[in-house]
CSV table of C-alpha atoms in Angstrom, one decimal:
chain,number,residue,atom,x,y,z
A,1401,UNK,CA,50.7,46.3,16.4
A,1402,UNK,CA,54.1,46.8,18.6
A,1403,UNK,CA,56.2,49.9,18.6
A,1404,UNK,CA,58.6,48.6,16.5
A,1405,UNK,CA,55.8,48.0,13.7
A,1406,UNK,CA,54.6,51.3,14.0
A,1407,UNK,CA,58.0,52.7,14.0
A,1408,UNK,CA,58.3,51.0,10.9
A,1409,UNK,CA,55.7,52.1,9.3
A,1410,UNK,CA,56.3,55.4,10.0
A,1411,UNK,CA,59.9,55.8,9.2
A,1412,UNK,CA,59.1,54.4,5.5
A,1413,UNK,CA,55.4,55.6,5.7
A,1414,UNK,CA,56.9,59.0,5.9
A,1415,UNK,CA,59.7,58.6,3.1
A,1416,UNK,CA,57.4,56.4,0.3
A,1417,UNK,CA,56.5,58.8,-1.9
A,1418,UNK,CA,60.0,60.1,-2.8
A,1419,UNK,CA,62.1,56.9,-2.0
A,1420,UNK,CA,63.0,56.5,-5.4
A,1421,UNK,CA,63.9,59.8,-6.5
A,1422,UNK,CA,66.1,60.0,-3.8
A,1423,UNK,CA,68.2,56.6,-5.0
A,1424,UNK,CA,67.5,57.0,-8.8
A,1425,UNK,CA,70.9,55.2,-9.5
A,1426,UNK,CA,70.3,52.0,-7.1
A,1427,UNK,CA,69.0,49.6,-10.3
A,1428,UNK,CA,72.2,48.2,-11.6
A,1429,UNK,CA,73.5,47.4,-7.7
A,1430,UNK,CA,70.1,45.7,-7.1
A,1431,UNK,CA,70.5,43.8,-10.5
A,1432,UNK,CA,73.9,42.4,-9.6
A,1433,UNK,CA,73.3,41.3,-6.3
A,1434,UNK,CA,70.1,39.4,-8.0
A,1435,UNK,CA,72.3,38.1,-10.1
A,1436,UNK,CA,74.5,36.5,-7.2
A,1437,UNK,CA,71.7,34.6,-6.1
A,1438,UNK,CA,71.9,32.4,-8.7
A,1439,UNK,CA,68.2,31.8,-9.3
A,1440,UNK,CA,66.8,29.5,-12.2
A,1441,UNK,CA,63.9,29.6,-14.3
A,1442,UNK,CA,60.9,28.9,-12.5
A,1443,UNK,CA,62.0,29.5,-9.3
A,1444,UNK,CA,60.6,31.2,-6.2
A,1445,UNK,CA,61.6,34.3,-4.5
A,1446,UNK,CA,60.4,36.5,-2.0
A,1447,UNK,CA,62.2,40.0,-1.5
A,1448,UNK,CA,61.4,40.2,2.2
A,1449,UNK,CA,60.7,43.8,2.8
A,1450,UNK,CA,60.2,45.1,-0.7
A,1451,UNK,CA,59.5,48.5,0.0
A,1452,UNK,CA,58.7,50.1,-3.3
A,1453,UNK,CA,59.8,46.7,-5.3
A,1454,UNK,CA,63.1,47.8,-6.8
A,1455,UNK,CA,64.0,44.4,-6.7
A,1456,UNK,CA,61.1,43.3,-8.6
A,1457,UNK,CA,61.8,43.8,-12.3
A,1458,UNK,CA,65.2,41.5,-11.6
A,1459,UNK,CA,63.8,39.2,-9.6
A,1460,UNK,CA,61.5,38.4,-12.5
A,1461,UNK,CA,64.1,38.0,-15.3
A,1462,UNK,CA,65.7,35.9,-13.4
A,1463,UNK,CA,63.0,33.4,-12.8
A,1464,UNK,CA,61.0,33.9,-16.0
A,1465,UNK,CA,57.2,33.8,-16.4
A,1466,UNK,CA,57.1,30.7,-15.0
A,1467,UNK,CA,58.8,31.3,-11.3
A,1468,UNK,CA,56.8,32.6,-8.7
A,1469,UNK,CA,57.7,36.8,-7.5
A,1470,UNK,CA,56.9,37.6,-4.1
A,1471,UNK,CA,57.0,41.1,-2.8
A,1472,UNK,CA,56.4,41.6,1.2
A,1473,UNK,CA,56.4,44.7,3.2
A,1474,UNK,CA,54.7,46.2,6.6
A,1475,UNK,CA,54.2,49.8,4.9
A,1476,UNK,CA,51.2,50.6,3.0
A,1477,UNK,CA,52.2,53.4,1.5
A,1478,UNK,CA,55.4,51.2,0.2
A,1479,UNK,CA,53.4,49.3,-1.9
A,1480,UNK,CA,51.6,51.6,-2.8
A,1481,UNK,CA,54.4,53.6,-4.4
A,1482,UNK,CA,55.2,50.0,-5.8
A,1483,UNK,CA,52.1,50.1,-8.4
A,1484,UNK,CA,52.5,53.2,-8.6
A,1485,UNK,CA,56.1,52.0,-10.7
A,1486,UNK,CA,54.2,49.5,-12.0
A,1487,UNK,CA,56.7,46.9,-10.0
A,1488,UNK,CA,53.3,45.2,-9.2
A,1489,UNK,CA,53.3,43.5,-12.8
A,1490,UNK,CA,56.5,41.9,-11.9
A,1491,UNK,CA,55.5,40.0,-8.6
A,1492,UNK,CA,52.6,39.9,-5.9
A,1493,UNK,CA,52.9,42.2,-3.3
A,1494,UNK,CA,52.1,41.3,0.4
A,1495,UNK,CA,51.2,43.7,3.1
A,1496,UNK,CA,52.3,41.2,5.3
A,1497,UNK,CA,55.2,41.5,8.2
A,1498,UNK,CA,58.3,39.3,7.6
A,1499,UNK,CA,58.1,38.0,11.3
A,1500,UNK,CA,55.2,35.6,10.3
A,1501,UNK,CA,54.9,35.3,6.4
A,1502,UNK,CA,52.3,34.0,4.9
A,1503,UNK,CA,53.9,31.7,3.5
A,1504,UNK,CA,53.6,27.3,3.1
A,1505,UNK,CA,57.0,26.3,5.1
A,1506,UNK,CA,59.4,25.2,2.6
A,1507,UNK,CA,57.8,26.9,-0.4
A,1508,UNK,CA,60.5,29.1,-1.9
A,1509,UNK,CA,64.0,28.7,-3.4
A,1510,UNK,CA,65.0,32.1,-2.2
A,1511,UNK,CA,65.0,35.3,-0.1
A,1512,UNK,CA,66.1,38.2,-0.9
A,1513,UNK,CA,66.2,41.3,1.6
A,1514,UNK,CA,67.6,44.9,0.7
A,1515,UNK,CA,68.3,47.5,3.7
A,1516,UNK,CA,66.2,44.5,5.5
A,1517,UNK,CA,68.2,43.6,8.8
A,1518,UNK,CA,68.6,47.0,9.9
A,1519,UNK,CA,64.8,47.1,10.8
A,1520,UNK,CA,64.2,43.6,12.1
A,1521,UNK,CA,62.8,43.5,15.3
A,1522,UNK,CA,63.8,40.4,16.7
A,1523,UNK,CA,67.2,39.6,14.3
A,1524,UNK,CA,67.1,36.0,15.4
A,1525,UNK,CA,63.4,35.0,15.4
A,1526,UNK,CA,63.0,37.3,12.5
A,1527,UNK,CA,65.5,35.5,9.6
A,1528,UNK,CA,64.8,32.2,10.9
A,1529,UNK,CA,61.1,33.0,9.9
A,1530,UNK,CA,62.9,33.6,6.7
A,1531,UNK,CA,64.6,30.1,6.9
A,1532,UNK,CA,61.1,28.5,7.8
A,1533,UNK,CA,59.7,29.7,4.2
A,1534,UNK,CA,63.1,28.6,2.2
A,1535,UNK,CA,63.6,25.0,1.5
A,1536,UNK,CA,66.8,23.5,2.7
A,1537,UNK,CA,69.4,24.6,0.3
A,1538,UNK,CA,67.8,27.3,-1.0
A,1539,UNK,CA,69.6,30.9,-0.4
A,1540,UNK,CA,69.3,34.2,1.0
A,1541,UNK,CA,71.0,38.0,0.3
A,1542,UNK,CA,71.1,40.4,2.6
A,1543,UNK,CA,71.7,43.5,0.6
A,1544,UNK,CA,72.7,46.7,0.7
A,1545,UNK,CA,73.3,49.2,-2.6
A,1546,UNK,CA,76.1,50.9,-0.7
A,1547,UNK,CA,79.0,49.0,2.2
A,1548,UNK,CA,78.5,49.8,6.1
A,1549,UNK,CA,81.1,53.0,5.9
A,1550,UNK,CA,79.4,54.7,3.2
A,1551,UNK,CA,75.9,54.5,4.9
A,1552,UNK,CA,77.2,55.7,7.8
A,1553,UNK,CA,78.8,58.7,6.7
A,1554,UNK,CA,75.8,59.7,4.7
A,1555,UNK,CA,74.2,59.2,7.6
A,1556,UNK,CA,76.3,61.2,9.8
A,1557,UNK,CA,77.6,58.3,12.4
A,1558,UNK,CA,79.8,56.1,13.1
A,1559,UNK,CA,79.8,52.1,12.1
A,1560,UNK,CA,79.7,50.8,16.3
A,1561,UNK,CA,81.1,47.4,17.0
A,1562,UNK,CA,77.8,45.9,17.2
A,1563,UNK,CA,76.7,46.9,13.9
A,1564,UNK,CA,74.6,43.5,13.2
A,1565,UNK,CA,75.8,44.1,9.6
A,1566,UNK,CA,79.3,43.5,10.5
A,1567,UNK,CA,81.2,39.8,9.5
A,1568,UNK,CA,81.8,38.8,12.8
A,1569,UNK,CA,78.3,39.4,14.2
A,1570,UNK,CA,76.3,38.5,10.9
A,1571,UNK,CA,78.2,35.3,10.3
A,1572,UNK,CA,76.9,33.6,13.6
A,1573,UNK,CA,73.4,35.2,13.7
A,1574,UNK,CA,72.5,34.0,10.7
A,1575,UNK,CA,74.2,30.2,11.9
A,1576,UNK,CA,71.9,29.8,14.5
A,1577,UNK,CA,69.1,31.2,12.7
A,1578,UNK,CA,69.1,27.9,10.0
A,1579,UNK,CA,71.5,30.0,7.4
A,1580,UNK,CA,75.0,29.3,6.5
A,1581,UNK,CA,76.9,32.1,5.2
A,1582,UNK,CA,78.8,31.3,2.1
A,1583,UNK,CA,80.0,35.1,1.3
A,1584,UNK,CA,80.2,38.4,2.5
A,1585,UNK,CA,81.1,41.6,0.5
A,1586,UNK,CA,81.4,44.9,2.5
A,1587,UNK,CA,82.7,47.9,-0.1
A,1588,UNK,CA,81.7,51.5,-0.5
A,1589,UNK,CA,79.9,50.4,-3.8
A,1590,UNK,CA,77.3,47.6,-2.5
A,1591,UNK,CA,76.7,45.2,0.7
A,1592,UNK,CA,75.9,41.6,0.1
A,1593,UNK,CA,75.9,38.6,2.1
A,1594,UNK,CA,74.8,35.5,0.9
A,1595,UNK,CA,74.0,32.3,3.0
A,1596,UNK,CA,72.4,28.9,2.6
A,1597,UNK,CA,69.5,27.7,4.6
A,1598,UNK,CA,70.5,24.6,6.5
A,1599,UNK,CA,69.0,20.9,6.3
């Protein structure tokens, strides 16, 4: 495993347990921007770095019991805290790394990724692995449940110009990574942007 894995898995390793109870009030901005993704009825989603699969429960009312839930993250102790919710019964959880899914290319109508591109290793490489699993036309949200500014302040920085999260960065990192960015929402309440995987 690299450093960044293990950083990884530290960093959240560390923080599973109470990751939750920290952000009890995160379900309704999670259920909106699963609602932006405009998935169907059988469909087939993977939240790409589930963590402790708050995404879960509306990721499968969106796609029914007959679409497919997938739930993939590098920390055990993630997913663990995942049945622990009882998220489990909502989707299948992977302990698999989101730079070489497990996955049949083409396979899934969507991605969805929450606090995800912070913590990618190789931005690139990393969502066109994401664009590998996605058939062509199917979408992807990179979310956060508060905007750039508000993270950083809680965080006690400053947003830097080459924040990767930022419009003009994301916009052509995604473009040559096989997404096309169709909208981008940067407000103290929630961060979304939403792109189309390419032909």
């Amino acid at each position: 495993m690299n450093d960044d894995h293990t950083r990884v898995q530290e960093f959240f390793g560390a923080r599973a347990a109470d990751w939750d109870s920290r952000f009890p009030d995160d379900g309704p901005a999670y259920a909106a921007a699963v609602a932006e993704l405009g998935l169907r009825e059988g469909d087939r989603v993977l939240d790409a770095g589930c963590g402790t699969g708050r995404a879960l429960p509306p990721l499968r009312a969106a796609v029914g019991r007959s679409g497919v839930v997938l739930g993939a993250d590098l920390t055990p102790a993630m997913l663990e805290a995942a049945v622990r919710a009882g998220r489990d019964r909502e989707g299948q959880l992977l302990l698999a790394d989101v730079a070489a899914l497990p996955l049949r290319s083409e396979s899934l109508d969507a991605v969805f990724g929450a606090g995800l591109i912070a913590h990618l290793p190789r931005p690139e490489a990393n969502l066109r692995e994401l664009a590998r699993v996605v058939r062509p036309g199917g979408t992807l949200a990179l979310f956060h449940p508060i905007g750039r500014a508000a993270l950083a302040a809680r965080q006690g920085r400053q947003i830097t110009p080459d924040d990767l999260r930022a419009e003009p960065n994301l916009r052509p990192l995604l473009a040559g990574s096989g997404w096309r960015m169709t909208s981008y929402a940067d407000e103290d309440a929630r961060f979304l942007a939403l792109a189309v995987r390419e032909d």
